[in-house]
Tab-separated table of C-alpha atoms and ligand atoms in Angstrom:
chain	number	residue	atom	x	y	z
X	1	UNK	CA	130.596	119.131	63.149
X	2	UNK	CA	127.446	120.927	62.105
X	3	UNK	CA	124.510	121.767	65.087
X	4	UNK	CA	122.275	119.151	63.768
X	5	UNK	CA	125.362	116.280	63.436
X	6	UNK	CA	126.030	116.516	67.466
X	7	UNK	CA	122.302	115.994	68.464
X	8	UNK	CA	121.768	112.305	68.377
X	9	UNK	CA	118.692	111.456	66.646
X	10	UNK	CA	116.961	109.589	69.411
X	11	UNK	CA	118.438	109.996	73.227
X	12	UNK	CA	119.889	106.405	73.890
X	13	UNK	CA	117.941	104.229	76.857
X	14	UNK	CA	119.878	104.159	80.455
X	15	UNK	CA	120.209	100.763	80.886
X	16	UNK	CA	118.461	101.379	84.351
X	17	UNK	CA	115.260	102.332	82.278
X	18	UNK	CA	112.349	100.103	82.633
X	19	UNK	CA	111.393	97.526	80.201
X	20	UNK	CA	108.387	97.377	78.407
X	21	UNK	CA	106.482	94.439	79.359
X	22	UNK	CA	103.002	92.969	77.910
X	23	UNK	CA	100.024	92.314	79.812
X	24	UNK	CA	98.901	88.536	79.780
X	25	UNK	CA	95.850	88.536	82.087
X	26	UNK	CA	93.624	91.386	83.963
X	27	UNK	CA	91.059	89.705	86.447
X	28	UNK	CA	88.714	92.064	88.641
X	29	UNK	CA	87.454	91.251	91.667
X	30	UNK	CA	85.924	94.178	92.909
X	31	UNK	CA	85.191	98.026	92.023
X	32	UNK	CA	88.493	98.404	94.337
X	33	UNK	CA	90.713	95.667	93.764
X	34	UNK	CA	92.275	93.736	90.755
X	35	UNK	CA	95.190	91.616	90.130
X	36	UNK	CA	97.152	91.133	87.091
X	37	UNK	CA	100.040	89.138	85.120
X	38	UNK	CA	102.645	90.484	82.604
X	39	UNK	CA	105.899	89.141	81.190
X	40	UNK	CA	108.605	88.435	82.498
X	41	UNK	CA	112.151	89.078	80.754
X	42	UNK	CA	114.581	86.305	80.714
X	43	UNK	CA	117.445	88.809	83.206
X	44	UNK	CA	114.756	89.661	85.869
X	45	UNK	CA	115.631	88.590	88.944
X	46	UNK	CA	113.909	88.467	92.272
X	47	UNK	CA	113.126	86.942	95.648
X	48	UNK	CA	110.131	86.331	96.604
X	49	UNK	CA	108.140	88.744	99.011
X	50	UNK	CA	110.082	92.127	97.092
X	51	UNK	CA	108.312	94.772	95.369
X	52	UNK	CA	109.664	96.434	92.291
X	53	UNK	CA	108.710	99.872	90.238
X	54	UNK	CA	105.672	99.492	87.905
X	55	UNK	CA	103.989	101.711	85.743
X	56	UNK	CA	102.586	103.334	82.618
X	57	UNK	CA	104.366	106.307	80.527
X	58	UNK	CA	103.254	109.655	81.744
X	59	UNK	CA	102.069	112.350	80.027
X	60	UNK	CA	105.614	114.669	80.227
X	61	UNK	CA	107.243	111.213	78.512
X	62	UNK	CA	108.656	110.601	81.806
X	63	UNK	CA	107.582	107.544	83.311
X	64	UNK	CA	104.992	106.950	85.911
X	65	UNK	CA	105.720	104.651	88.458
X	66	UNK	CA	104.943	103.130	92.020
X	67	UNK	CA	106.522	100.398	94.098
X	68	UNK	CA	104.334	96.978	93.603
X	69	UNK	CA	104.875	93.986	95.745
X	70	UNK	CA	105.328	90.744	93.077
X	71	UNK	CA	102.826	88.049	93.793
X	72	UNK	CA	104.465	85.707	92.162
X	73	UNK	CA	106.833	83.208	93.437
X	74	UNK	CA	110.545	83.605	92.722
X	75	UNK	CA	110.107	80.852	89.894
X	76	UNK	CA	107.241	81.868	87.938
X	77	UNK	CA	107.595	82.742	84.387
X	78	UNK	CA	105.716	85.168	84.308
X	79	UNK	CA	105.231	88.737	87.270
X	80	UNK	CA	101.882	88.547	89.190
X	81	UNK	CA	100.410	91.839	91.323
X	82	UNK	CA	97.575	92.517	92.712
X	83	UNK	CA	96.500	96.154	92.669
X	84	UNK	CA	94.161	98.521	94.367
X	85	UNK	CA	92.195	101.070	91.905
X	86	UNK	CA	92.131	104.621	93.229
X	87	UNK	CA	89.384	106.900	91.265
X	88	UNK	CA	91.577	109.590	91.532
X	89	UNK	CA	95.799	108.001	91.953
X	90	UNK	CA	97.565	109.197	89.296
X	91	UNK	CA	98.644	105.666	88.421
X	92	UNK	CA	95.930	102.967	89.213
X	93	UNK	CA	93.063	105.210	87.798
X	94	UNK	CA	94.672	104.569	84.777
X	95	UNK	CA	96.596	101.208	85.103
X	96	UNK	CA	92.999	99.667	86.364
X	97	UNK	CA	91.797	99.755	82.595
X	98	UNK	CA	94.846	97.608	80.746
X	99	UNK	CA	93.630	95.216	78.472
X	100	UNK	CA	95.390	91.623	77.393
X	101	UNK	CA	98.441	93.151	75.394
X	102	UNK	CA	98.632	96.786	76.560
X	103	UNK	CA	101.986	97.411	77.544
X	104	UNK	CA	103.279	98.188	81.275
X	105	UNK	CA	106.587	98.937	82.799
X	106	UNK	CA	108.445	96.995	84.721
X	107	UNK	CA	111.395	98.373	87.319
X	108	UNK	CA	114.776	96.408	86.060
X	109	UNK	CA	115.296	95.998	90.020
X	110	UNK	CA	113.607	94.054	92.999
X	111	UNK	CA	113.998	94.921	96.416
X	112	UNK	CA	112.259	94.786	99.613
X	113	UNK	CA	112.225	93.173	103.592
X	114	UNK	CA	109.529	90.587	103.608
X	115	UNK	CA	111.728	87.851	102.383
X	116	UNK	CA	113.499	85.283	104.330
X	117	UNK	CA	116.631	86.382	104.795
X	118	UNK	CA	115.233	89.611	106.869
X	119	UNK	CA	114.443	86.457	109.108
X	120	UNK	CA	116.037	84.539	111.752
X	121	UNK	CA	115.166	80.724	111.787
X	122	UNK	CA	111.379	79.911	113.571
X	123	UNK	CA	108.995	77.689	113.518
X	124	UNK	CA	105.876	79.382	113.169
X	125	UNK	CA	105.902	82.322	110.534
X	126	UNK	CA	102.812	84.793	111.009
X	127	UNK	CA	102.168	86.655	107.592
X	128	UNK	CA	99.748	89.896	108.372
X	129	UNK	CA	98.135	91.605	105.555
X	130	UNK	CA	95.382	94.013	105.186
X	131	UNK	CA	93.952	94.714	101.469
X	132	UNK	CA	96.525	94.761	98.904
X	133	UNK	CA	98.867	94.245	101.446
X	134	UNK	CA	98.136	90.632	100.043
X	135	UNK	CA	100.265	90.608	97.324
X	136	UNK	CA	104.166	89.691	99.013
X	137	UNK	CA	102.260	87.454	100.872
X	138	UNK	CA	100.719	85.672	97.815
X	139	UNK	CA	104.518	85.270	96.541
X	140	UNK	CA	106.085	83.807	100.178
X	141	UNK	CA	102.958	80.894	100.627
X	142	UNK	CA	103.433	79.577	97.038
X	143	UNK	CA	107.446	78.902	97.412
X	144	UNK	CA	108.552	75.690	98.929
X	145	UNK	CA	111.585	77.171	100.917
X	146	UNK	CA	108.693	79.191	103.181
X	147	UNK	CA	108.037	75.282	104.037
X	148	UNK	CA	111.790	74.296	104.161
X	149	UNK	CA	111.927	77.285	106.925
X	150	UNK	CA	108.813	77.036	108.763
X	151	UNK	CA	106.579	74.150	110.451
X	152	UNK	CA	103.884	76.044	110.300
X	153	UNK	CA	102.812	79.008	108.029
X	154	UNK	CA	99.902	81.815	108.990
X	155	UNK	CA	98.402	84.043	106.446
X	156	UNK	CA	96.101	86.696	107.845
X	157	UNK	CA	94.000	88.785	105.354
X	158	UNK	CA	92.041	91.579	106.655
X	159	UNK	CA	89.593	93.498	103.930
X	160	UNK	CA	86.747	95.917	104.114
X	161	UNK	CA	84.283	93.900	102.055
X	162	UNK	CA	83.826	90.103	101.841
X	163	UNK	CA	84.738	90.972	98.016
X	164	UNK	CA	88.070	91.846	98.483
X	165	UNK	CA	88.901	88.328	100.269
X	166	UNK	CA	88.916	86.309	97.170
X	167	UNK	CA	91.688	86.775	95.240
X	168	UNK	CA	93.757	85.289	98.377
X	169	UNK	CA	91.119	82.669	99.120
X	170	UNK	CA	91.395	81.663	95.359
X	171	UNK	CA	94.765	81.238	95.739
X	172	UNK	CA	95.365	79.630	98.711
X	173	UNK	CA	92.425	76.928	97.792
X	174	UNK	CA	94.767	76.705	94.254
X	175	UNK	CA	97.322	75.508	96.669
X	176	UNK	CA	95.661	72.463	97.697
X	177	UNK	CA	97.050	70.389	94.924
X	178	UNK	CA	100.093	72.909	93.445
X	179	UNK	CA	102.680	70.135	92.494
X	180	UNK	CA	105.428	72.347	94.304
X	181	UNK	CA	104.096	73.051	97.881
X	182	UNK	CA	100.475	70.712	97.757
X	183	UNK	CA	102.049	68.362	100.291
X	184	UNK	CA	102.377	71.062	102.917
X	185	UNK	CA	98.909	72.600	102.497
X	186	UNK	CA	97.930	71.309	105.297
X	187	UNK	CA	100.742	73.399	107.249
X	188	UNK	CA	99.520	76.993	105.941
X	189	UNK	CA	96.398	78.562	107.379
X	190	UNK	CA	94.339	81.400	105.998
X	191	UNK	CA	92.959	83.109	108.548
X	192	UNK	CA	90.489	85.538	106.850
X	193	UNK	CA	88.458	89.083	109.046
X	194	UNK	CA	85.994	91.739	107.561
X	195	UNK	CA	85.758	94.984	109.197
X	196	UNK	CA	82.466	96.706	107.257
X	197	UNK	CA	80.165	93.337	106.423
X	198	UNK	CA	79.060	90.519	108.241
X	199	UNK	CA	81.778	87.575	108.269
X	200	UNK	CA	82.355	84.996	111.048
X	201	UNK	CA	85.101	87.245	112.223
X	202	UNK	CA	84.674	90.455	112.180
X	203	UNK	CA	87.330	92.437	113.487
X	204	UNK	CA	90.410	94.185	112.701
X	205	UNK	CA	93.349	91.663	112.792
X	206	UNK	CA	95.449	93.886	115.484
X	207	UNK	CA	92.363	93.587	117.579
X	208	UNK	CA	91.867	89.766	117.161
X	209	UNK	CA	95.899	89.893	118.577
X	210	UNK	CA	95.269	92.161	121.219
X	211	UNK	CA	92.650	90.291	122.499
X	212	UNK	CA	94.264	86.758	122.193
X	213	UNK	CA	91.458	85.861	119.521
X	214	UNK	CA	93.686	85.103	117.337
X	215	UNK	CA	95.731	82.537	119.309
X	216	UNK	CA	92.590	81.194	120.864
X	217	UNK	CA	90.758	80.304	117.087
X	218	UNK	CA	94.263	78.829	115.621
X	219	UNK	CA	94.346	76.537	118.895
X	220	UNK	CA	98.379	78.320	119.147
X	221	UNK	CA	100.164	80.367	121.999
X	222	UNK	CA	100.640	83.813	121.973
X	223	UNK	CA	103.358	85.176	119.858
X	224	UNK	CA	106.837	84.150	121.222
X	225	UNK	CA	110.130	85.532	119.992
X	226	UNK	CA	111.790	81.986	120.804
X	227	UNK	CA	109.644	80.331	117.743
X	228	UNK	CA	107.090	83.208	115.845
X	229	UNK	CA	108.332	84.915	113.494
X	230	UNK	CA	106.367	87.554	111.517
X	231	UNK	CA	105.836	89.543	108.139
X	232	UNK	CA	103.550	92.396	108.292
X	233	UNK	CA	102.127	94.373	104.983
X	234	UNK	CA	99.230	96.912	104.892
X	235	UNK	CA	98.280	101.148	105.481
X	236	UNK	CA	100.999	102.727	107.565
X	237	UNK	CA	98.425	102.967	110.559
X	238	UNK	CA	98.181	99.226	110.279
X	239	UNK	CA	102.012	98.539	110.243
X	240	UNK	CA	102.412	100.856	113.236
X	241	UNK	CA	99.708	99.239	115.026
X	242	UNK	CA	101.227	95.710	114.665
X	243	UNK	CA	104.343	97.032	115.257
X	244	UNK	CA	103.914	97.860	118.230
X	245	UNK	CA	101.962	94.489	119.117
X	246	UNK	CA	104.545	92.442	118.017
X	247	UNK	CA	107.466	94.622	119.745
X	248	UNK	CA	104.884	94.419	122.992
X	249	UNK	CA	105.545	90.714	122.615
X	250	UNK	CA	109.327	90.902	122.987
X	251	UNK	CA	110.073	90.306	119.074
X	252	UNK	CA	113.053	92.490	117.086
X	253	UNK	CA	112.488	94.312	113.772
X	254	UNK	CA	114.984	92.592	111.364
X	255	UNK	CA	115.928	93.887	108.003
X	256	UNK	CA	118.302	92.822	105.340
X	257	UNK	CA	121.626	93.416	106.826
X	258	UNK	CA	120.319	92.273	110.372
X	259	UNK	CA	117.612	89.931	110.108
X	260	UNK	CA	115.810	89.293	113.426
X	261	UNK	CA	111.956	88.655	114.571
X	262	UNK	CA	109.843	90.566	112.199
X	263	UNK	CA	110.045	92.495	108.996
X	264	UNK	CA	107.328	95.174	107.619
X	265	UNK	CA	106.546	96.981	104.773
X	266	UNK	CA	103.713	99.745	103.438
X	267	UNK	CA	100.960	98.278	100.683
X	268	UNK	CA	101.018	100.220	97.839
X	269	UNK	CA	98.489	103.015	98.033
X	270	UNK	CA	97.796	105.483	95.364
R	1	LIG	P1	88.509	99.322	108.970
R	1	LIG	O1	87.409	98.958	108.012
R	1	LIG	O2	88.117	99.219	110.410
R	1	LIG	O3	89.169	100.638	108.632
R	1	LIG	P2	92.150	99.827	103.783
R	1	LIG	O4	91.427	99.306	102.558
R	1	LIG	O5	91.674	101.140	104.260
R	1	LIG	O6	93.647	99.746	103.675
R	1	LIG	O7	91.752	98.820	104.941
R	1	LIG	C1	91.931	97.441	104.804
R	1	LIG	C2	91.577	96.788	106.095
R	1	LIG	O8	92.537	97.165	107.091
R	1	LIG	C3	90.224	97.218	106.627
R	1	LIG	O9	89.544	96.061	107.056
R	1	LIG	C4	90.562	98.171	107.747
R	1	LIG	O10	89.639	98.178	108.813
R	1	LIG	C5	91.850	97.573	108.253
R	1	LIG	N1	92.654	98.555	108.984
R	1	LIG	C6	92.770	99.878	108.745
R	1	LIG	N2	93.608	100.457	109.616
R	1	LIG	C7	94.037	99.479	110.437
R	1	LIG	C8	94.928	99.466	111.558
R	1	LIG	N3	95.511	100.575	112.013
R	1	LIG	N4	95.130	98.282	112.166
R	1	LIG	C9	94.530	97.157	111.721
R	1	LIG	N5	93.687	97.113	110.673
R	1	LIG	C10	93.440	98.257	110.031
């Protein structure tokens, strides 16, 4: 066999490499936020509340990727995400500019704790987000088993800016007449704070716990491991903060293999 004959011509694709996916829609809703939709291929899997591995080709030919949380529900057709833009982030200064059609890359595996069965059975499920943190949270409140599970669902979405609220207010007002979970709107509740403009609350959402705020507005009683259970997604200072909150009020971290009180897991950052 000559030198040439034993190099193949093009290295063959590991059939863990990401696919190549096209981008349907790109909305912005601020100079630090935007959210958008790509295809989805027929064998992709997922349940919803995981993140997978998304990105753009780098400039070594090696793949750049980071760990999104999919927005979508576990049924949509096509993958949702909602995205922070950081000047500077190797990935998101970049991936902020796709266009309709540009290609992305899209992790051939989902994985991740903020799904049900990191869970035991509740009544009340508490979902706490700060910014992007959104996004699993997005997925959970638009599938009808989070209603099968739950009598009552709470979404808390903490931003800097009064800006950054509205992708989650646009989609929980979409809710009001989705033909899949419409007839339990009326069982979720979107309980919005702002920590750097005016807003009718604004506070930080572990402070609005602390001081029983929280419980007080939404007419409930404090947390209580017999019937809350609770998701929590945001900045690592924010998931140790209502860590320790929610431990404070007797709940169990859960996870996969042992599902208990409360699952968390860290926003996408950079
Ligand atoms: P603040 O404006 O007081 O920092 P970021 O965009 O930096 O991730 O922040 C999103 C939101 O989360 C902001 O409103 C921010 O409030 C809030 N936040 C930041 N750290 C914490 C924390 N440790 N606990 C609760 N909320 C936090």
């Amino acid at each position: 066999m000559t030198e040439a004959a034993a190099q193949p011509a093009e290295k063959a694709k590991s059939p863990n490499a990401p696919t190549e996916e096209t981008v349907l829609s790109v909305k912005h809703y601020t100079d630090r936020m935007f959210a958008f939709r790509i295809t989805r291929p027929a064998a992709f899997r997922f349940r919803s509340g995981e993140f997978v591995m998304i990105g753009l080709p780098g400039d070594n030919g090696k793949p750049l990727l980071r760990a999104y949380s999919i927005a979508s529900p576990s049924w949509d057709e096509e993958l949702e995400f909602f995205s922070i833009k950081v000047p500077d982030g190797p990935l998101t200064s970049r991936l902020q500019s796709i266009k309709v059609g540009d290609k992305v890359l899209l992790g051939r595996k989902s994985v991740g704790t903020l799904v049900h069965d990191a869970l035991t059975p509740g009544k009340r499920l508490y979902c706490f987000s700060t910014g992007t943190g959104l996004a699993p949270f997005v997925s959970i409140i638009r599938d009808p088993d989070t209603y099968a599970r739950f009598d009552q669902v709470i979404l808390t979405h903490t931003c800097r800016e009064v800006g950054e609220l509205k992708y989650g207010q646009e989609l929980v007002e979409s809710l009001r007449d989705d033909p899949l979970v419409g007839e339990h709107f009326d069982r979720l509740v979107h309980y919005t704070t702002v920590t750097r403009e005016p807003w009718p609350n604004q506070e930080r959402i572990t402070t609005c716990i602390e001081k029983g705020i929280l419980f007080d507005d939404l007419g409930v009683p404090p947390l209580d491991p017999a019937v809350d259970r609770v998701m929590v997604c945001g900045s690592m200072d924010m998931l140790t903060d209502i860590k320790h909150l929610v431990e404070k009020a007797g709940l169990k971290e859960g996870s996969n293999a042992n599902p208990a009180e409360f699952v968390i897991e860290k926003a996408f950052v950079g």
